[in-house]
XYZ file of C-alpha atoms in Angstrom:
666
model
C 49.247 -17.343 63.614
C 46.098 -16.275 61.822
C 42.518 -16.686 63.000
C 39.942 -19.467 62.830
C 39.659 -21.845 59.891
C 36.743 -19.981 58.294
C 38.565 -16.638 58.530
C 39.839 -15.108 55.309
C 43.365 -13.885 56.127
C 45.277 -11.316 54.051
C 48.789 -10.052 54.748
C 49.806 -6.656 53.343
C 53.565 -6.110 53.455
C 54.211 -2.384 53.497
C 51.858 -0.082 55.409
C 52.577 3.190 53.642
C 50.123 4.836 51.220
C 49.853 1.822 48.888
C 49.365 -0.680 51.663
C 46.844 1.706 53.180
C 44.996 1.905 49.853
C 44.698 -1.905 49.823
C 43.255 -1.791 53.337
C 40.812 0.940 52.278
C 39.682 -1.177 49.315
C 39.358 -4.314 51.485
C 37.180 -2.331 53.882
C 35.069 -1.052 50.966
C 34.658 -4.527 49.435
C 34.323 -6.552 52.642
C 30.547 -6.476 52.392
C 30.864 -8.891 49.481
C 31.886 -11.761 51.744
C 30.204 -13.265 54.799
C 33.446 -14.756 56.116
C 35.378 -12.995 58.877
C 38.300 -11.083 57.353
C 41.667 -10.554 59.037
C 44.224 -8.141 57.581
C 47.811 -8.256 58.807
C 49.822 -5.078 58.093
C 53.581 -5.629 58.245
C 55.846 -2.575 58.401
C 58.515 -1.454 60.880
C 57.173 2.103 60.585
C 53.807 3.487 61.753
C 50.844 2.284 59.650
C 49.684 4.890 57.173
C 52.749 7.109 57.095
C 55.227 4.290 56.598
C 58.897 5.200 56.184
C 58.667 7.967 53.595
C 55.935 10.022 55.266
C 56.806 9.447 58.910
C 55.813 12.339 61.122
C 59.148 12.899 62.864
C 61.026 14.046 59.770
C 62.314 17.622 59.409
C 59.791 20.314 58.546
C 62.045 21.557 55.740
C 61.026 18.545 53.624
C 57.951 19.239 51.504
C 55.540 17.304 49.334
C 55.695 17.940 45.620
C 51.913 18.144 45.174
C 49.509 20.831 46.368
C 47.266 19.928 49.301
C 43.994 19.809 47.353
C 45.413 17.214 44.927
C 46.281 14.579 47.556
C 43.929 11.864 48.810
C 43.753 8.220 49.869
C 40.082 7.624 49.045
C 38.436 6.173 45.949
C 35.828 8.436 44.381
C 33.535 7.933 41.397
C 36.342 8.745 38.958
C 38.185 5.524 39.848
C 37.541 2.801 37.275
C 37.001 -0.170 39.583
C 34.400 -2.756 40.539
C 34.360 -1.964 44.238
C 32.234 0.796 45.760
C 33.608 4.301 46.157
C 33.600 5.453 49.770
C 34.004 9.216 50.178
C 36.763 10.628 52.315
C 38.568 13.939 52.684
C 41.523 15.051 50.626
C 44.544 16.205 52.572
C 43.360 19.817 52.274
C 39.807 18.975 53.351
C 41.211 17.076 56.331
C 43.391 20.063 57.238
C 40.312 22.304 57.146
C 38.518 19.890 59.476
C 41.498 19.957 61.848
C 41.547 23.757 61.710
C 37.811 23.909 62.425
C 38.102 21.243 65.159
C 35.635 19.047 63.282
C 38.020 16.099 63.654
C 39.097 14.865 67.059
C 42.781 14.484 66.395
C 45.640 14.534 68.869
C 48.206 16.391 66.787
C 51.405 18.160 67.827
C 51.287 21.958 67.854
C 53.433 22.156 64.710
C 50.897 20.132 62.718
C 47.923 22.116 64.046
C 49.672 25.343 63.077
C 50.314 24.005 59.580
C 46.647 23.000 59.249
C 45.631 26.581 60.045
C 47.983 28.020 57.430
C 47.408 25.459 54.693
C 45.642 26.558 51.518
C 44.382 24.360 48.676
C 47.438 25.217 46.566
C 49.985 25.049 49.391
C 52.729 22.426 49.311
C 52.433 20.622 52.680
C 55.332 19.275 54.668
C 55.901 15.552 54.347
C 55.414 15.165 58.080
C 51.962 16.776 57.792
C 51.043 14.323 55.046
C 52.167 11.582 57.422
C 49.719 12.853 60.053
C 46.951 12.715 57.416
C 47.862 9.143 56.485
C 47.912 8.066 60.125
C 44.468 9.629 60.557
C 43.247 7.717 57.476
C 44.464 4.478 59.062
C 42.624 5.182 62.315
C 39.542 6.257 60.348
C 39.558 2.951 58.456
C 39.726 1.047 61.733
C 36.856 3.055 63.232
C 34.622 2.600 60.193
C 35.476 -1.021 59.367
C 32.605 -3.529 59.332
C 32.349 -5.778 62.372
C 33.692 -8.831 60.540
C 36.931 -7.055 59.494
C 39.843 -7.143 61.953
C 43.220 -5.467 61.421
C 46.479 -6.526 63.091
C 49.688 -4.496 62.849
C 53.185 -5.970 63.017
C 55.939 -3.377 63.526
C 58.677 -5.451 61.957
C 59.972 -6.608 58.577
C 58.894 -9.588 56.472
C 61.874 -11.783 55.602
C 60.325 -14.839 53.913
C 57.182 -15.925 52.070
C 56.402 -19.595 51.528
C 53.640 -21.846 50.233
C 52.154 -24.112 52.901
C 51.369 -26.307 49.891
C 52.079 -25.311 46.275
C 49.629 -22.580 45.317
C 47.841 -22.989 48.636
C 47.799 -21.003 51.881
C 50.822 -18.808 52.524
C 53.189 -18.268 55.439
C 55.025 -14.989 56.040
C 58.042 -15.103 58.347
C 58.838 -11.897 60.217
C 62.211 -10.576 61.365
C 61.148 -10.920 65.003
C 60.674 -14.668 64.513
C 56.880 -14.654 64.318
C 55.174 -16.587 61.524
C 51.846 -15.665 59.949
C 50.535 -18.967 58.608
C 47.414 -20.010 56.729
C 47.194 -16.768 54.753
C 44.760 -16.691 51.846
C 46.591 -13.853 50.084
C 49.769 -11.787 50.447
C 50.208 -8.311 48.964
C 53.610 -6.697 48.416
C 52.943 -2.958 48.759
C 56.552 -1.881 49.128
C 57.892 1.566 48.309
C 61.398 2.619 47.305
C 63.913 0.271 48.878
C 67.653 0.134 49.377
C 69.871 -1.528 46.794
C 73.158 -3.335 47.163
C 75.858 -0.867 46.070
C 76.860 -0.664 42.427
C 80.569 -1.084 41.564
C 80.976 2.700 41.370
C 79.220 3.208 44.713
C 81.425 0.564 46.357
C 84.520 2.238 44.947
C 83.437 5.676 46.135
C 82.615 4.355 49.603
C 85.940 2.534 49.864
C 87.889 5.598 48.751
C 85.995 7.823 51.203
C 86.624 5.424 54.092
C 90.381 5.295 53.399
C 90.756 9.064 53.239
C 88.423 10.285 55.945
C 85.856 11.587 53.462
C 82.066 11.323 53.401
C 80.107 9.467 50.746
C 76.284 9.357 50.870
C 74.733 6.778 48.537
C 71.334 7.306 46.852
C 68.630 7.426 49.540
C 65.625 9.308 50.829
C 67.153 12.529 52.261
C 65.109 12.063 55.446
C 67.045 8.827 56.026
C 70.524 10.288 55.514
C 72.734 11.403 58.383
C 74.358 14.672 57.312
C 75.386 15.706 60.823
C 79.015 14.714 60.236
C 79.418 17.354 57.519
C 81.185 20.262 59.193
C 80.323 23.950 58.710
C 82.345 25.383 55.856
C 83.320 21.973 54.484
C 83.212 21.690 50.679
C 80.428 19.285 49.682
C 79.241 18.085 46.273
C 75.654 17.171 45.448
C 75.307 14.980 42.352
C 71.820 15.471 40.933
C 69.610 18.536 40.490
C 66.173 16.926 40.841
C 63.754 16.737 43.747
C 66.198 15.044 46.145
C 68.657 17.854 45.495
C 66.175 20.419 46.792
C 65.570 18.266 49.878
C 69.287 17.977 50.630
C 69.705 21.692 50.009
C 66.968 22.513 52.520
C 68.474 20.224 55.174
C 71.953 21.745 54.779
C 70.773 25.384 54.830
C 67.439 26.079 56.548
C 67.898 22.857 58.485
C 71.090 24.327 59.938
C 69.551 27.596 61.018
C 69.768 29.704 57.866
C 66.797 31.877 56.941
C 65.311 33.536 53.888
C 63.856 37.034 53.899
C 62.365 39.325 51.283
C 64.814 41.926 49.975
C 64.379 44.854 47.621
C 65.193 42.762 44.547
C 63.971 39.342 45.682
C 64.614 36.691 48.255
C 67.813 36.979 50.329
C 69.489 34.175 52.291
C 70.913 34.914 55.738
C 73.477 32.208 56.596
C 73.730 30.804 60.093
C 77.408 29.970 59.719
C 76.681 26.262 60.100
C 76.303 25.567 56.383
C 78.872 23.704 54.307
C 80.010 25.170 50.991
C 77.896 23.407 48.393
C 78.767 22.463 44.816
C 76.062 20.849 42.704
C 75.683 19.479 39.223
C 74.183 16.828 36.976
C 74.379 15.607 33.413
C 71.937 18.265 32.197
C 73.435 20.835 34.528
C 70.281 22.797 35.368
C 67.636 22.148 38.048
C 64.184 20.778 37.333
C 61.667 23.325 36.048
C 59.580 25.125 38.657
C 55.959 24.024 38.777
C 53.485 26.607 37.520
C 51.147 28.149 40.073
C 48.098 25.887 40.211
C 45.113 27.304 38.308
C 43.354 23.949 37.834
C 41.900 23.532 41.301
C 41.766 20.115 42.922
C 40.313 18.150 40.016
C 41.345 19.903 36.816
C 43.581 18.354 34.199
C 44.333 18.754 30.513
C 41.889 16.746 28.415
C 43.798 15.240 25.481
C 42.911 16.332 21.959
C 45.181 14.003 20.006
C 46.115 11.203 22.414
C 42.444 10.398 22.973
C 40.836 7.215 24.349
C 39.993 6.073 20.800
C 43.572 6.584 19.647
C 44.903 4.750 22.706
C 42.480 1.878 22.109
C 43.690 1.584 18.507
C 47.330 1.525 19.628
C 46.574 -1.210 22.151
C 44.719 -3.195 19.482
C 47.911 -3.157 17.435
C 49.841 -4.480 20.427
C 47.236 -7.206 20.987
C 47.565 -8.107 17.316
C 51.286 -8.737 17.688
C 52.715 -5.423 16.488
C 55.491 -3.938 18.607
C 55.091 -0.193 19.099
C 57.928 2.301 19.317
C 57.568 5.288 21.633
C 59.272 7.724 19.254
C 57.448 6.468 16.183
C 53.943 5.777 17.463
C 53.426 7.845 20.611
C 55.771 10.815 20.627
C 54.208 12.615 17.617
C 50.881 12.680 19.493
C 52.474 13.917 22.729
C 54.357 16.550 20.754
C 51.170 17.879 19.125
C 49.374 17.973 22.486
C 52.089 20.059 24.110
C 52.652 22.388 21.176
C 48.936 23.088 20.915
C 48.578 23.854 24.641
C 51.576 26.193 24.573
C 50.499 28.148 21.514
C 46.865 28.244 22.640
C 47.888 29.876 25.935
C 50.150 32.386 24.171
C 47.465 33.335 21.633
C 44.835 33.625 24.370
C 47.059 36.051 26.297
C 48.075 38.067 23.237
C 45.022 37.898 20.952
C 42.131 36.891 23.224
C 40.078 33.729 23.882
C 38.263 33.694 20.525
C 41.530 33.662 18.595
C 42.819 30.869 20.827
C 39.686 28.779 20.252
C 39.950 29.274 16.503
C 43.610 28.218 16.638
C 42.725 24.983 18.468
C 39.929 24.189 15.996
C 42.376 24.638 13.123
C 44.915 22.381 14.835
C 42.340 19.630 15.245
C 41.375 19.561 11.574
C 44.794 20.348 10.103
C 47.843 18.237 9.462
C 50.886 18.391 11.700
C 52.976 19.974 8.959
C 50.618 22.960 8.719
C 51.646 24.327 12.124
C 54.077 26.965 10.809
C 51.498 28.560 8.529
C 48.939 28.493 11.329
C 51.320 30.218 13.739
C 52.170 32.794 11.081
C 48.471 33.506 10.651
C 48.107 34.125 14.369
C 51.272 36.260 14.446
C 53.122 34.112 16.975
C 56.723 35.418 16.976
C 59.471 32.859 16.298
C 60.903 33.360 19.801
C 57.532 32.383 21.342
C 57.123 29.155 19.370
C 57.591 25.830 21.076
C 61.104 24.425 20.739
C 61.889 21.068 22.359
C 65.622 21.579 21.845
C 65.521 24.779 23.869
C 63.503 23.016 26.585
C 65.798 19.987 26.803
C 69.106 21.884 26.601
C 68.421 25.530 27.448
C 72.087 26.501 26.975
C 72.180 24.957 23.487
C 75.684 24.367 22.107
C 77.229 26.997 24.368
C 80.423 26.400 26.329
C 81.228 28.587 29.321
C 84.584 30.301 29.844
C 84.469 29.858 33.623
C 82.086 29.310 36.535
C 81.268 33.014 36.734
C 80.083 32.890 33.114
C 77.846 29.904 33.840
C 76.605 31.476 37.090
C 75.476 34.599 35.236
C 73.673 32.534 32.587
C 72.064 30.261 35.181
C 70.704 33.097 37.343
C 69.103 34.684 34.286
C 67.570 31.331 33.325
C 66.249 30.676 36.845
C 64.693 34.140 37.196
C 62.913 33.660 33.891
C 61.661 30.264 35.055
C 60.182 31.811 38.217
C 58.472 34.503 36.135
C 56.947 31.838 33.894
C 55.793 29.827 36.924
C 54.014 32.839 38.419
C 51.912 33.124 35.239
C 50.252 29.816 36.160
C 49.688 26.352 34.725
C 46.732 27.443 32.566
C 47.464 31.029 31.530
C 51.245 30.841 31.424
C 52.222 29.393 28.012
C 55.328 27.531 29.190
C 53.922 26.122 32.413
C 50.559 25.283 30.817
C 52.448 23.113 28.343
C 54.643 21.485 30.976
C 51.691 20.810 33.281
C 49.862 19.221 30.357
C 52.886 16.957 30.034
C 52.315 15.968 33.667
C 48.619 15.340 32.959
C 49.470 13.157 29.963
C 51.430 10.680 32.062
C 48.367 8.548 32.402
C 47.552 8.429 28.704
C 51.160 7.452 28.057
C 50.895 4.781 30.734
C 47.807 3.316 29.075
C 49.854 2.775 25.922
C 53.204 1.631 27.311
C 52.140 -0.470 30.329
C 52.253 -4.267 30.111
C 54.505 -4.447 27.079
C 52.890 -1.706 25.015
C 56.236 -0.761 23.458
C 59.168 -2.947 22.475
C 61.995 -3.651 24.881
C 64.439 -1.623 22.818
C 62.043 1.327 22.655
C 61.488 1.180 26.404
C 65.228 1.053 27.065
C 66.383 3.759 24.672
C 63.337 5.988 24.245
C 61.594 5.822 27.626
C 64.298 4.983 30.195
C 67.015 6.646 28.166
C 65.220 9.814 27.072
C 61.573 10.580 27.744
C 61.257 9.549 31.405
C 64.095 11.858 32.551
C 62.773 14.599 30.248
C 59.304 14.228 31.754
C 60.778 14.501 35.256
C 62.904 17.544 34.350
C 59.994 19.428 32.826
C 56.851 18.445 34.718
C 57.508 17.238 38.283
C 59.827 19.952 39.541
C 59.652 21.945 42.773
C 57.323 24.851 43.598
C 58.485 28.236 42.325
C 59.595 29.430 45.753
C 62.197 26.653 45.842
C 63.772 28.163 42.713
C 63.687 31.595 44.371
C 65.500 30.074 47.342
C 67.999 28.484 44.970
C 68.736 31.896 43.449
C 69.245 33.391 46.912
C 71.654 30.607 47.918
C 73.709 31.100 44.749
C 73.838 34.848 45.318
C 74.924 34.260 48.939
C 77.795 32.034 47.700
C 76.484 29.165 49.799
C 75.765 27.178 46.623
C 77.787 26.908 43.423
C 76.227 25.069 40.470
C 79.023 23.477 38.474
C 77.367 23.279 35.064
C 76.384 20.612 32.520
C 78.132 17.283 32.298
C 79.145 16.980 35.950
C 82.224 14.820 36.479
C 83.321 13.144 39.709
C 86.843 11.788 40.131
C 88.988 10.618 43.017
C 92.333 12.124 43.876
C 94.826 11.533 46.655
C 98.527 12.207 47.188
C 100.430 9.293 45.760
C 97.719 8.423 43.248
C 95.463 6.281 45.472
C 92.279 5.815 43.440
C 89.563 3.208 43.004
C 88.859 1.522 39.702
C 85.656 2.911 38.207
C 85.936 6.398 39.692
C 88.469 8.076 37.444
C 91.476 10.207 38.305
C 92.170 13.856 37.649
C 94.533 16.722 38.350
C 93.832 18.494 41.600
C 92.386 21.973 41.350
C 91.092 24.464 43.857
C 91.741 23.710 47.533
C 93.650 20.492 46.954
C 97.070 20.777 48.566
C 98.172 17.618 50.287
C 94.826 15.989 51.070
C 92.727 13.510 49.150
C 89.221 14.272 48.010
C 86.616 14.030 45.297
C 87.233 16.275 42.303
C 84.109 17.739 40.717
C 83.738 19.876 37.626
C 81.708 20.341 34.432
C 82.479 19.234 30.906
C 81.176 22.536 29.498
C 82.718 24.985 31.989
C 86.394 25.740 31.380
C 87.754 25.809 34.920
C 89.823 23.375 37.029
C 87.953 20.960 39.282
C 87.068 21.648 42.899
C 88.153 19.276 45.657
C 85.332 18.382 48.057
C 85.329 16.398 51.286
C 81.851 14.926 50.877
C 79.889 13.581 47.931
C 76.107 13.222 48.258
C 74.176 11.295 45.613
C 71.085 13.515 45.477
C 68.700 10.946 44.051
C 66.588 7.997 45.132
C 67.775 4.439 44.515
C 66.620 2.981 41.230
C 64.126 0.134 41.039
C 66.222 -2.967 40.393
C 65.059 -6.361 41.638
C 68.442 -7.963 40.946
C 70.170 -5.517 43.331
C 67.425 -5.215 45.938
C 68.577 -5.201 49.560
C 65.071 -6.024 50.794
C 65.359 -9.410 52.556
C 61.978 -10.640 51.353
C 62.586 -9.737 47.711
C 66.079 -11.228 47.873
C 64.687 -14.480 49.270
C 61.923 -14.689 46.675
C 64.302 -13.865 43.824
C 66.899 -16.359 45.022
C 64.257 -19.091 45.146
C 62.909 -18.271 41.689
C 59.585 -17.257 43.241
C 59.689 -13.860 41.552
C 61.413 -12.549 38.463
C 62.385 -9.280 36.800
C 59.874 -8.053 34.262
C 61.261 -8.523 30.771
C 60.139 -6.738 27.626
C 60.672 -8.371 24.266
C 61.439 -11.961 25.265
C 64.732 -13.523 26.370
C 66.890 -10.919 24.603
C 64.727 -8.001 25.680
C 64.998 -5.188 28.184
C 64.539 -5.485 31.950
C 63.346 -2.124 33.356
C 64.114 -3.334 36.878
C 60.757 -4.109 38.482
C 58.931 -7.290 39.414
C 57.013 -9.238 36.792
C 53.265 -9.234 37.502
C 50.147 -10.038 35.513
C 47.635 -7.614 34.051
C 44.359 -7.188 35.937
C 44.875 -7.970 39.602
C 48.708 -7.874 39.527
C 49.763 -11.369 40.567
C 53.419 -12.108 41.182
C 55.065 -14.090 38.367
C 57.853 -16.574 39.117
C 61.045 -17.316 37.184
C 59.216 -19.918 35.082
C 56.600 -17.361 34.035
C 53.833 -18.757 36.257
C 51.531 -16.314 38.074
C 50.949 -17.133 41.716
C 47.239 -17.289 42.606
C 47.740 -15.878 46.124
C 50.573 -13.352 45.760
C 50.165 -9.783 44.514
C 52.488 -6.802 44.050
C 51.972 -3.228 42.911
C 53.420 0.257 43.162
C 57.109 1.136 42.979
C 58.454 -2.468 42.824
C 56.630 -3.153 39.529
C 58.213 -0.238 37.637
C 58.383 -1.262 33.996
C 55.151 -3.230 34.014
C 53.602 0.120 34.812
C 55.355 3.348 33.890
C 56.188 5.985 36.555
C 54.844 4.145 39.586
C 56.027 6.573 42.273
C 53.340 9.224 41.716
C 50.607 9.579 44.315
C 46.814 9.433 44.369
C 44.840 12.463 43.169
C 41.119 13.021 43.734
C 38.673 13.268 40.884
C 40.888 12.095 38.052
C 40.839 8.292 38.350
C 43.806 6.864 40.247
C 45.545 3.841 38.737
C 46.937 3.081 42.202
C 43.423 2.773 43.604
C 42.305 0.779 40.579
C 45.074 -1.755 41.203
C 44.372 -1.741 44.948
C 40.705 -2.474 44.308
C 41.501 -5.336 41.938
C 43.895 -6.814 44.509
C 41.389 -6.436 47.342
C 38.613 -8.135 45.385
C 40.868 -10.981 44.277
C 42.144 -11.455 47.831
C 38.578 -11.555 49.141
C 37.629 -14.113 46.518
C 35.367 -11.683 44.660
C 35.188 -11.505 40.885
C 36.251 -8.428 38.914
C 32.567 -7.473 38.704
C 30.565 -6.002 35.835
C 31.673 -2.454 36.655
C 35.366 -3.160 36.189
C 36.584 -1.919 32.823
C 40.195 -2.960 33.036
C 40.977 -3.394 29.358
C 44.063 -1.420 28.451
C 43.584 1.544 26.186
C 40.250 2.912 27.361
C 39.384 5.699 29.695
C 41.409 8.552 31.084
C 43.020 7.912 34.447
C 45.574 9.856 36.408
C 47.657 9.378 39.512
């Protein structure tokens, strides 16, 4: 039960970073109400860290953002009505731990990491979890006297109206009921899905033949202990989860890296499986350039400017449906080309030549680029080429795996060299990091129906979003160096582009939806998964385990979360749909603009229910990114709007929440 009748009661379901940001914004805005405020945090995992950042996970798992660019606090860059309350970034907190300026009971491993951490170091996920748990305790210590926080280490399974549109009741898995709630916030992260037909078929086949199948999941949640040393294992996916799985199956099993005369060398422990990996593109994500932007730096757009964004949103408001390729991509393309060529000219011809080049780009037409590059003597091989970026092997087919291995190692070494040049001075990585910085400008255009359903389906989901991930959110350069060492040690074999997975067993036992193939290497007499590449001319390899090296998608219709399933089954929430009844469903919950209120199957927003973050993917684009200091976090903007609405406060004169203005980044 909640508190006294005059108490304003808010339930936040999910106590990871997004739930924590709502609590931080409630604390910041609580001075606007004289009523006692109770916040109920519901999460089976520790408040702050939640499931993803829990502190007991393996130290081999790293964040994908440098320490100085991680925070949970709203600063003056956040476009919101509530007050900004300063707080340390993860790096600043680590410095305080190192200097013993913060009284924190941390394990020795975390204290040691704090001492070693630099502003451009990639922290372990467990260390980030310690930071988030400290933030939670800090919020409790600094909360005003009329704000009380209750934690419930369990799962929410139902959400009901006491009366239609009135106070809410949340039912918990332990049988408790939180009744009389004034507002409920869904701050859920990535969740499990019910298996797809292919996943069910793969699981069934694996169970019948004594094989291992690992469905899409957070690698920290997967049990890989049953995979025996020396067993052939396939990893499907070459993105961030791939690097996590790779670390768990190599360093996590006692292997070590050391510096050799010609680069990093891997020393196996003997406990590793034999790994085969692939994906549709066939090459790993690009290494991130060494950070030269500090904690707060970002590329300031020259073509996709606030005025241009405002004009695009005015067209949407006027009833025109935008297309990503037609209306937005030409601007993104010019931004990236200009950054790349500017960095190359600056390195080759000096800063004055680079500045003159940029001035000419700003006043010239897009079609004048070739003449401009000729004038600055940029060689054809150094000019930006999206085709080469998207498919670095071009139209090439490989005669065997050794041929692809040789090509791949050359490609990876070049990528490391480019990364070491930095994300400002290195032409390639400056361009790709600008692509990362532009995510927010793109979001301002495409969020809340900014492009048509067909454009979102084919041009964002089907093309640009995976391209953006491949180019701009990859691992640190040392992960690519480790990858090279593992390939050279024959612990890892990358299959090549167009990875195929099929089932094979003596007697032809297969599952519909998997596919069947002729057995290749290592396949006498025993069933297994066959893996190979469409562009590498060599028979498939039989493996005993298949790991889906990716996170589950966001898909409300397939959600395994009991609360979302109950709400969806009752028509109390609905998938977000672009373009009307025949449009595209990106997968996330439908919510309103402004304070994101949950929308039901009849299209009615609920006055007391809110949702944001990963579950609303599609309403907002790329929701999984974290909060950065100094560059205006959309996550904190949404959290502030939710907090103020939950507290019964207006949006306030300082809130400038109209789409298409400002420059905000997460």
